PDB file of C-alpha atoms in Angstrom:
ATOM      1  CA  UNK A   1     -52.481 194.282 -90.465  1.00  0.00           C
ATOM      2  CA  UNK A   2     -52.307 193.582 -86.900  1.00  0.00           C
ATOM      3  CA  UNK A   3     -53.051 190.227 -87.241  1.00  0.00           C
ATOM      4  CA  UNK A   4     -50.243 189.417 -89.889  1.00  0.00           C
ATOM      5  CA  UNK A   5     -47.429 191.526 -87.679  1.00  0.00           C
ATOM      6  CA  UNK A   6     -47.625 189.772 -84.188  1.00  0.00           C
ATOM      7  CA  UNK A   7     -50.742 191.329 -82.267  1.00  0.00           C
ATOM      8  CA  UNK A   8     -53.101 189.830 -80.390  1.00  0.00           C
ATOM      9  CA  UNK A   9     -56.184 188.159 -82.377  1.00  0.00           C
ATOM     10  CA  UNK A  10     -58.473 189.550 -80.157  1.00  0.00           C
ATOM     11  CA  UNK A  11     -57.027 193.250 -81.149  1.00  0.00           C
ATOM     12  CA  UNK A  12     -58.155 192.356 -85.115  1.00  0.00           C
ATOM     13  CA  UNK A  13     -60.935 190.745 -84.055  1.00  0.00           C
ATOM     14  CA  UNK A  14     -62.571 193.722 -82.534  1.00  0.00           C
ATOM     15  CA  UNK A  15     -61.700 196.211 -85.352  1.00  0.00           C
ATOM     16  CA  UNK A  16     -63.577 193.616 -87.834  1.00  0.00           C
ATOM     17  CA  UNK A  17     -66.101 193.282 -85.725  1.00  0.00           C
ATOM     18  CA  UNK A  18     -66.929 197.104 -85.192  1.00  0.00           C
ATOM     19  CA  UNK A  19     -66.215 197.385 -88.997  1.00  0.00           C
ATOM     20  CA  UNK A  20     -69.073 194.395 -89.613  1.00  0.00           C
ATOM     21  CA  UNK A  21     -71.280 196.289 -87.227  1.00  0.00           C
ATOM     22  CA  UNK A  22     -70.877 199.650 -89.138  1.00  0.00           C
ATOM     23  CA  UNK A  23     -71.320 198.192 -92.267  1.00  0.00           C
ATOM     24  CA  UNK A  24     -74.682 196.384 -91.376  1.00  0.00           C
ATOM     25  CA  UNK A  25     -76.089 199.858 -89.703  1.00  0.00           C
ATOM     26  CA  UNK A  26     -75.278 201.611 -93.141  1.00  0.00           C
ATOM     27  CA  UNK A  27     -76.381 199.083 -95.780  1.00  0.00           C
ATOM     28  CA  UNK A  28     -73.112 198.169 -96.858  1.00  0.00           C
ATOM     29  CA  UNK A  29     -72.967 194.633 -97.950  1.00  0.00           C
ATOM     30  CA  UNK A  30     -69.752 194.401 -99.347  1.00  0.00           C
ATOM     31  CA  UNK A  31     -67.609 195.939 -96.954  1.00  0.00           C
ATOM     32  CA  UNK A  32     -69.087 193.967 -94.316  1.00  0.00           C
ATOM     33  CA  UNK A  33     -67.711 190.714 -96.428  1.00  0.00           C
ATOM     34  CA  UNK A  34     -64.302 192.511 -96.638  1.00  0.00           C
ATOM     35  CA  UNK A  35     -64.498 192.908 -92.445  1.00  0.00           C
ATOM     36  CA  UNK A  36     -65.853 189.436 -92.954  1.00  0.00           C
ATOM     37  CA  UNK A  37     -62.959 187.895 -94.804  1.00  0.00           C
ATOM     38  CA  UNK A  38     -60.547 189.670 -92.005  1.00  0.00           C
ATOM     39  CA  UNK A  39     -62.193 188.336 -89.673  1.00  0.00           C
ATOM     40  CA  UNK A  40     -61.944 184.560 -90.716  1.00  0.00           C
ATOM     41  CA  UNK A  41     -58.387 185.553 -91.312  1.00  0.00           C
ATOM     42  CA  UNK A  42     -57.909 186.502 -87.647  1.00  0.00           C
ATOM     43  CA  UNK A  43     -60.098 183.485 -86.187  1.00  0.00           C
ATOM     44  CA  UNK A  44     -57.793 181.180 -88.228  1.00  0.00           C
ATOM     45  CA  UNK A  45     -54.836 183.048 -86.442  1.00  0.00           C
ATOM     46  CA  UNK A  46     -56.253 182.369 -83.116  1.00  0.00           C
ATOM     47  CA  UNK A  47     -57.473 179.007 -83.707  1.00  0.00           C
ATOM     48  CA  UNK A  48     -60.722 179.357 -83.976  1.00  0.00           C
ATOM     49  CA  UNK A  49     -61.287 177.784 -87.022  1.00  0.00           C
ATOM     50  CA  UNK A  50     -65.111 176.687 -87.187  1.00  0.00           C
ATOM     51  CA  UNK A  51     -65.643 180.240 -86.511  1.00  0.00           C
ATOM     52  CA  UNK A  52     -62.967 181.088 -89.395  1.00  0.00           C
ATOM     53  CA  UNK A  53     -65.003 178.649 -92.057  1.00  0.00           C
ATOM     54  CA  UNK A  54     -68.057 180.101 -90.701  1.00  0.00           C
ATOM     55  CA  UNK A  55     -67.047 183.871 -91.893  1.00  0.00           C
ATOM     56  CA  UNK A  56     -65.283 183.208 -94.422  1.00  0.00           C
ATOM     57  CA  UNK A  57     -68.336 181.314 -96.267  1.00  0.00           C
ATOM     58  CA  UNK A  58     -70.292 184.639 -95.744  1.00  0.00           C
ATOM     59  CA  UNK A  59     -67.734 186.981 -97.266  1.00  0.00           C
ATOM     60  CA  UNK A  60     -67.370 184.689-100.137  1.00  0.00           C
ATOM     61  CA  UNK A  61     -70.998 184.268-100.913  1.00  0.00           C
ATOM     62  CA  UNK A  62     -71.033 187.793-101.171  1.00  0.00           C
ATOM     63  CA  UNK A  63     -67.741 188.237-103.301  1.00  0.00           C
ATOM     64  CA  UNK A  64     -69.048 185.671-105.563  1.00  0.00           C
ATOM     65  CA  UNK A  65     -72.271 187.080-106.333  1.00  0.00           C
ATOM     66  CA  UNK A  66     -70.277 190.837-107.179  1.00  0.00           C
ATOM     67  CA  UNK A  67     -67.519 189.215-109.199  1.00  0.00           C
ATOM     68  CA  UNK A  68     -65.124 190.116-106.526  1.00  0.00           C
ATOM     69  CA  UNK A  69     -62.183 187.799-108.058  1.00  0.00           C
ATOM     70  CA  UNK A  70     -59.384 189.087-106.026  1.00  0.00           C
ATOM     71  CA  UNK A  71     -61.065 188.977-102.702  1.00  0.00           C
ATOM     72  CA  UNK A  72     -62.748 185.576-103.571  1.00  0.00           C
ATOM     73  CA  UNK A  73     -59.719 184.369-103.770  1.00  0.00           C
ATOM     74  CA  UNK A  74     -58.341 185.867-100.816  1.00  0.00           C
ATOM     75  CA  UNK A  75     -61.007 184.523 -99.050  1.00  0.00           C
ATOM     76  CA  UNK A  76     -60.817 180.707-100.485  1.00  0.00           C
ATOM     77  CA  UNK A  77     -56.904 180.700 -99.624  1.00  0.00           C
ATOM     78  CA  UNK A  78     -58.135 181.686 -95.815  1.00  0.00           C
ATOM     79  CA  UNK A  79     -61.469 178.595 -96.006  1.00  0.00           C
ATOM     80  CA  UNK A  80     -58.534 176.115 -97.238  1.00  0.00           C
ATOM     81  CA  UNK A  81     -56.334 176.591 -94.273  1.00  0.00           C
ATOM     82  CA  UNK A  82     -59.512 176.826 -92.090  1.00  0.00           C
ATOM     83  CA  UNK A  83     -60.098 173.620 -93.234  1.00  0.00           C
ATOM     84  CA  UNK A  84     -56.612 172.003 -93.698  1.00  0.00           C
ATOM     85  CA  UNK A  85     -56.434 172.952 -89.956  1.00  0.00           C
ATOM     86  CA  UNK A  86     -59.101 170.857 -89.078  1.00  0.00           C
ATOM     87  CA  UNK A  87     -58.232 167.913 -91.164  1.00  0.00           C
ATOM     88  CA  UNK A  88     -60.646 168.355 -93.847  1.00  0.00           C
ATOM     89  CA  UNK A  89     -58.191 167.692 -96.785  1.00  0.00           C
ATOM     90  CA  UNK A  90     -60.936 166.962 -99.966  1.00  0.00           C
ATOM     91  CA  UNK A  91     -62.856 170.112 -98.543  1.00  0.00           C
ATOM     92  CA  UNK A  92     -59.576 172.485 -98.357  1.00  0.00           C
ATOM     93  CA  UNK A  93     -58.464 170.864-101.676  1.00  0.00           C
ATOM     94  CA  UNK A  94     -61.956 171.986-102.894  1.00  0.00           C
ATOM     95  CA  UNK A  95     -61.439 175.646-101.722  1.00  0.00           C
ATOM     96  CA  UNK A  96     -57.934 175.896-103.590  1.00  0.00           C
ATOM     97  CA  UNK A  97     -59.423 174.270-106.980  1.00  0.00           C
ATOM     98  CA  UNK A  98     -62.055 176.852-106.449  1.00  0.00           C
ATOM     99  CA  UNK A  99     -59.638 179.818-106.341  1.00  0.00           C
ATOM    100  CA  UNK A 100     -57.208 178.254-109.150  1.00  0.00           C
ATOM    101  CA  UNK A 101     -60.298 178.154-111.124  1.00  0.00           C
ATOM    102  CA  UNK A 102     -60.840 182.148-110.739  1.00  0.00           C
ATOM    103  CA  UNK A 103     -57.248 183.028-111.087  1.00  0.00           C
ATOM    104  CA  UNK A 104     -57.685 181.438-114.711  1.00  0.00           C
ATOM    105  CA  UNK A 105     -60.020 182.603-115.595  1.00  0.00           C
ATOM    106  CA  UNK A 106     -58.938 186.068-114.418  1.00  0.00           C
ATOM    107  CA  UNK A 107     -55.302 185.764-116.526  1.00  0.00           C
ATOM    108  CA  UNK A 108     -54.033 186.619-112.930  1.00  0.00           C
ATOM    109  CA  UNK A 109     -50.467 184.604-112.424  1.00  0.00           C
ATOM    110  CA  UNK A 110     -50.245 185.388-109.022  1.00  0.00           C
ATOM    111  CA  UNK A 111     -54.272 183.835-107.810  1.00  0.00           C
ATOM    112  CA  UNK A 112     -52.998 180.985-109.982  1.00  0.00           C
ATOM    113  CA  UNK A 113     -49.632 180.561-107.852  1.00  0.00           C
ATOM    114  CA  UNK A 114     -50.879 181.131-104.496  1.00  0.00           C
ATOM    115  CA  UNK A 115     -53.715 178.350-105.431  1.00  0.00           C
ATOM    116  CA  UNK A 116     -51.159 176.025-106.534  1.00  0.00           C
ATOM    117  CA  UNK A 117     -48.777 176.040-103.794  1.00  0.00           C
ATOM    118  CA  UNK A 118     -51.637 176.026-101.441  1.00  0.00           C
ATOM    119  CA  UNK A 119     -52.918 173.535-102.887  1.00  0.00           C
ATOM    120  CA  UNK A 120     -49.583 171.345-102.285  1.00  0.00           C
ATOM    121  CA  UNK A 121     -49.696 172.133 -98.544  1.00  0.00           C
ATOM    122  CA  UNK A 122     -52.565 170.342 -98.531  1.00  0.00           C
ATOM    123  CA  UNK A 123     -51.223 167.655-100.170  1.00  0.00           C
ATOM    124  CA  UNK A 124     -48.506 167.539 -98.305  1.00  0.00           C
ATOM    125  CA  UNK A 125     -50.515 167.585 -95.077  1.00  0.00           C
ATOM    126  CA  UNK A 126     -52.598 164.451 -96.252  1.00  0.00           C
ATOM    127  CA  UNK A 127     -49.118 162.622 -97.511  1.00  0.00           C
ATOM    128  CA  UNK A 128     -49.184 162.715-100.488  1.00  0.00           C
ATOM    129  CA  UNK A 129     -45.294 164.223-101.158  1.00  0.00           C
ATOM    130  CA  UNK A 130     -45.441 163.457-105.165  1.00  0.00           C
ATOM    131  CA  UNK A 131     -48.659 165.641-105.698  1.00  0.00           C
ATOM    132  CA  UNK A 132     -46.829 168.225-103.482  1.00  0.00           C
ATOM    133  CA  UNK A 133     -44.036 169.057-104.624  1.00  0.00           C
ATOM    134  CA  UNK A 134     -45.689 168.879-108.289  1.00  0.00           C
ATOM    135  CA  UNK A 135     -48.152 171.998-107.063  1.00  0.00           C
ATOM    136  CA  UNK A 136     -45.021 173.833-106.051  1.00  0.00           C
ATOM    137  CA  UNK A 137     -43.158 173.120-109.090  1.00  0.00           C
ATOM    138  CA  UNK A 138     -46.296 174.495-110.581  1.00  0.00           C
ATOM    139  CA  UNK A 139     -46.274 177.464-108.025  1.00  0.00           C
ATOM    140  CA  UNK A 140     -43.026 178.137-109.114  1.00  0.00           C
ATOM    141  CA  UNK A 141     -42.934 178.173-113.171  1.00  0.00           C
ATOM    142  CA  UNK A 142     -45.399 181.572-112.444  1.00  0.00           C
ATOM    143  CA  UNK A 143     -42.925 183.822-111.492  1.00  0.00           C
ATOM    144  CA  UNK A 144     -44.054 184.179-107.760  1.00  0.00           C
ATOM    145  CA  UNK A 145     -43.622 187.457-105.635  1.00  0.00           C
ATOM    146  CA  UNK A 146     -41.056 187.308-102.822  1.00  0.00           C
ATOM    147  CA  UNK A 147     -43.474 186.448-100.540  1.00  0.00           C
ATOM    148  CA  UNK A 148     -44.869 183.530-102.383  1.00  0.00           C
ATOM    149  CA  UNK A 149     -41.804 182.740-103.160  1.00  0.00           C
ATOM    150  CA  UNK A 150     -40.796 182.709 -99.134  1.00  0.00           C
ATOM    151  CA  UNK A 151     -44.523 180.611 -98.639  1.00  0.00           C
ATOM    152  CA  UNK A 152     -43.021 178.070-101.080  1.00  0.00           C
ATOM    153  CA  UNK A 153     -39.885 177.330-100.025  1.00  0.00           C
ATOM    154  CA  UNK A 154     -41.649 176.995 -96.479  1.00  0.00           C
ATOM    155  CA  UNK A 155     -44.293 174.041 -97.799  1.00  0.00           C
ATOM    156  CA  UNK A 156     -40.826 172.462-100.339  1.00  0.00           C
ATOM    157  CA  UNK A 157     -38.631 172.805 -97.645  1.00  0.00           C
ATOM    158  CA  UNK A 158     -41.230 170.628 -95.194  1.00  0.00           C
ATOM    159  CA  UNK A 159     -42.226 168.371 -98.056  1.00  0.00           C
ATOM    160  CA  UNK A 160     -38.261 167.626 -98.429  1.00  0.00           C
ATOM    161  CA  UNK A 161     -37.812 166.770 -95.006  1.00  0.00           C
ATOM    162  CA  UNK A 162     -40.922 164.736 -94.724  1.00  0.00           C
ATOM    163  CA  UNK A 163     -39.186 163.066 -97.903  1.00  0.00           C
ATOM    164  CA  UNK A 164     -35.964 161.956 -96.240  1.00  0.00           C
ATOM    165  CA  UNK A 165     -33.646 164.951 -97.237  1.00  0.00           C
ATOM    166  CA  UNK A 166     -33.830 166.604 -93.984  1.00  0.00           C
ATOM    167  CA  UNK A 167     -30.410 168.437 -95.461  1.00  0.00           C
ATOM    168  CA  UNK A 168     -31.943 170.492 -98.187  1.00  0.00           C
ATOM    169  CA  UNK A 169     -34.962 170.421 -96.639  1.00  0.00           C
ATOM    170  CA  UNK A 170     -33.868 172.466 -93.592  1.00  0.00           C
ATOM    171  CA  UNK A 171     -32.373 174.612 -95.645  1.00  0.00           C
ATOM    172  CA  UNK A 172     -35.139 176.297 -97.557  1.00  0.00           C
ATOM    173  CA  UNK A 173     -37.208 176.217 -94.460  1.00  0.00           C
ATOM    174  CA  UNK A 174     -34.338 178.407 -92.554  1.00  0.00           C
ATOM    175  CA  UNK A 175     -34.407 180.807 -95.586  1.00  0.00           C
ATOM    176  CA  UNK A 176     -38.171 181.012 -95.328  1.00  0.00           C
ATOM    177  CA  UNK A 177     -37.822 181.976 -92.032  1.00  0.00           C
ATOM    178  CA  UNK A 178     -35.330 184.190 -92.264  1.00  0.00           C
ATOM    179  CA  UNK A 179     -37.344 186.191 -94.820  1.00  0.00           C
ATOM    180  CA  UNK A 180     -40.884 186.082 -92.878  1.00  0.00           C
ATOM    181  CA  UNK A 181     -38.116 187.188 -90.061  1.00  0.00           C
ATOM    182  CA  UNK A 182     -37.139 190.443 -91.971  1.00  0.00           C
ATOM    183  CA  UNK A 183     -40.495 191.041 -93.482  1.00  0.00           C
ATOM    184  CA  UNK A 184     -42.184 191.253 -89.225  1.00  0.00           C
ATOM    185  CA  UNK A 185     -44.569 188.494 -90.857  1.00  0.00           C
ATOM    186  CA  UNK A 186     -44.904 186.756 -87.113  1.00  0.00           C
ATOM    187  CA  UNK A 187     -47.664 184.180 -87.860  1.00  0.00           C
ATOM    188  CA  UNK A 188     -46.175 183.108 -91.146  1.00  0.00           C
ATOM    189  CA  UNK A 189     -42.881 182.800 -89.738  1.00  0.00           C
ATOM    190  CA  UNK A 190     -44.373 181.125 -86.278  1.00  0.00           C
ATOM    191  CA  UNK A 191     -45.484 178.681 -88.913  1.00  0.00           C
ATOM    192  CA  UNK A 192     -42.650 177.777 -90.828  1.00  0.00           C
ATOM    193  CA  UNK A 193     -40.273 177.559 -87.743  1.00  0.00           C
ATOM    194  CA  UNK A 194     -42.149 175.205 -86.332  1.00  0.00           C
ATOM    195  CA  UNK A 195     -41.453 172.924 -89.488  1.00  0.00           C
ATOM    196  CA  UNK A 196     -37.658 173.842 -89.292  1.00  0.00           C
ATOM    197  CA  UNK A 197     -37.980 172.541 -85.775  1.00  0.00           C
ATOM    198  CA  UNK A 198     -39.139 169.242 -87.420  1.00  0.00           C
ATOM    199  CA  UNK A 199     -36.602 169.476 -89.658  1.00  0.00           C
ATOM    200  CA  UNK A 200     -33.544 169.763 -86.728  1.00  0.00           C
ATOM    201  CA  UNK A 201     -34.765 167.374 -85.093  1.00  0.00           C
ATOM    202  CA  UNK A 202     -35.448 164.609 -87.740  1.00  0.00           C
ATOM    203  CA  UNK A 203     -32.111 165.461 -88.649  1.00  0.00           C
ATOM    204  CA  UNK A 204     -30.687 164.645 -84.999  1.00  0.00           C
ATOM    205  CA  UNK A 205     -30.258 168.036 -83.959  1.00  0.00           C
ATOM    206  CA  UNK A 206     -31.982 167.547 -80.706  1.00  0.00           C
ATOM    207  CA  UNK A 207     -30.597 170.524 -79.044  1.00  0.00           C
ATOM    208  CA  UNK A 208     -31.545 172.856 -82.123  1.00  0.00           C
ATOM    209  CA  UNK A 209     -35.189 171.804 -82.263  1.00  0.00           C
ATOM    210  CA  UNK A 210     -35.819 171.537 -78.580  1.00  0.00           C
ATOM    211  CA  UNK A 211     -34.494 175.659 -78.802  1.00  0.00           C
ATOM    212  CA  UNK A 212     -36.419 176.691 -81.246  1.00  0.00           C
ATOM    213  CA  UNK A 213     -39.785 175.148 -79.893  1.00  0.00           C
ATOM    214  CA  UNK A 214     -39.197 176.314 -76.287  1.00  0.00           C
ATOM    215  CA  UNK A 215     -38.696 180.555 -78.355  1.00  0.00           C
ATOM    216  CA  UNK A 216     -42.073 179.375 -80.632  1.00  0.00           C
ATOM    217  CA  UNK A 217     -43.868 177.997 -77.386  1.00  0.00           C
ATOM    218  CA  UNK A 218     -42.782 181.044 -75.280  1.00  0.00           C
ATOM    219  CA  UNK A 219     -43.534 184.044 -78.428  1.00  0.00           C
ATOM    220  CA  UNK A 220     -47.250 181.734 -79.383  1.00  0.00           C
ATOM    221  CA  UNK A 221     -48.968 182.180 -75.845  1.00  0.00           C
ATOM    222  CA  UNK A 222     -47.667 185.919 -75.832  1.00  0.00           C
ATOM    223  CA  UNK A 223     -49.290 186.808 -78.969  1.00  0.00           C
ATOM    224  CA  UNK A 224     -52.995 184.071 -79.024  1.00  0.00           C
ATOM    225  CA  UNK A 225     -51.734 181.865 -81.484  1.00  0.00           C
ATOM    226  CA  UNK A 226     -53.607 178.779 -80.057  1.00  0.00           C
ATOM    227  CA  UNK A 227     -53.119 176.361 -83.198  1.00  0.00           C
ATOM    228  CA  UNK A 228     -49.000 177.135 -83.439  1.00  0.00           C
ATOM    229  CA  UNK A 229     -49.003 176.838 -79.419  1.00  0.00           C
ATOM    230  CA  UNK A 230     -50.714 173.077 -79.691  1.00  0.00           C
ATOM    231  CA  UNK A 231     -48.123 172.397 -82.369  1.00  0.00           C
ATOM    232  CA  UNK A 232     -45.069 174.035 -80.412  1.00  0.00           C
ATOM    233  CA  UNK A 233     -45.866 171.784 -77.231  1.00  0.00           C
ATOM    234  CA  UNK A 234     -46.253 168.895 -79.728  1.00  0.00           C
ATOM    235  CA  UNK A 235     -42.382 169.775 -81.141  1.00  0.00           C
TER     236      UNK A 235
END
């Protein structure tokens, strides 16, 4: 929880890590992968993404072998980011056909949606716009939650852009934001203005993008968000 609202990494890092270490002394294998999967969650949130891949392989070993379909999941949507991050686009794609494949066979609409429209940020990242915005249109015929509904418009909005129609693009991506905005979701939002920022200023709104990645700049060093800094002083 601190890690999705805007607090240090270091501040979920050290709950996981006395939750891992209270786990071990007691036996309790599973709840060490669910400090685990926290924990790659926070290390992908700081930037520290071998280290994210590296828990978030243990927690999932450990969900798979228990049947744990919702946390596997959970899990695989952290290893793909980990690992779209880093470049690794057949590996992240791997992660997210992993987790479609569970939310399948689980009957469970929303592990199916959050796999697809994962899976077109990947897609997107690697550019490959036609395979993106057919995962989100995918994404979107399961009746996503408000919050998948916010993630999508974030990766359609940047896939639009990327596209040409900067227009309709920075539109959705302004509406994402504006929800992660209401919701105290700093990270996500962090995220998704940083593609807005793209947005303004592919669309010649110099002043507008410059703005926004000066606040994002400023708010990322503040809270340890070393990947959305690097991307903020790219912007």
């Amino acid at each position: 929880l601190h890690s999705l609202t805007g607090s240090r990494p270091d501040v979920s890092i050290g709950y996981c890590r006395e939750a891992i270490s209270i786990a071990d002394a007691q036996g309790f294998d599973e709840i060490r992968a669910f400090a685990e999967s926290c924990l790659a969650h926070t290390y992908e949130v700081a930037g520290r993404l071998h280290d994210a891949v590296s828990a978030g392989e243990r927690a999932l070993t450990i969900f798979e072998a228990r049947g744990n379909t919702w946390w596997a999941c959970r899990t695989l949507w952290i290893l793909s980011t980990a690992a779209l991050y880093l470049g690794e686009w057949e590996r992240s794609l791997a992660y997210c056909g992993r987790a479609l494949e569970l939310g399948r066979a689980a009957k469970d609409r929303r592990l199916q949606a959050v796999a697809a429209w994962r899976t077109g940020g990947t897609h997107l990242l690697r550019g490959d716009l036609v395979s993106a915005l057919r995962c989100l249109e995918d994404a979107q015929a399961l009746s996503p939650t408000p919050l998948d509904t916010a993630m999508i418009k974030a990766v359609q909005g940047n896939a639009l852009v990327k596209a040409g129609n900067t227009r309709a693009g920075t539109a959705l991506l302004a509406e994402a934001v504006e929800w992660f905005t209401r919701s105290q979701l700093h990270f996500s939002r962090t995220m998704t203005a940083l593609r807005l920022g793209e947005g303004l200023l592919r669309d010649g709104d110099r002043d507008g993008a410059q703005a926004l990645a000066g606040e994002i700049l400023q708010a990322s060093v503040g809270q340890g968000y070393r990947h959305a800094e690097a991307l903020a002083e790219r912007l």
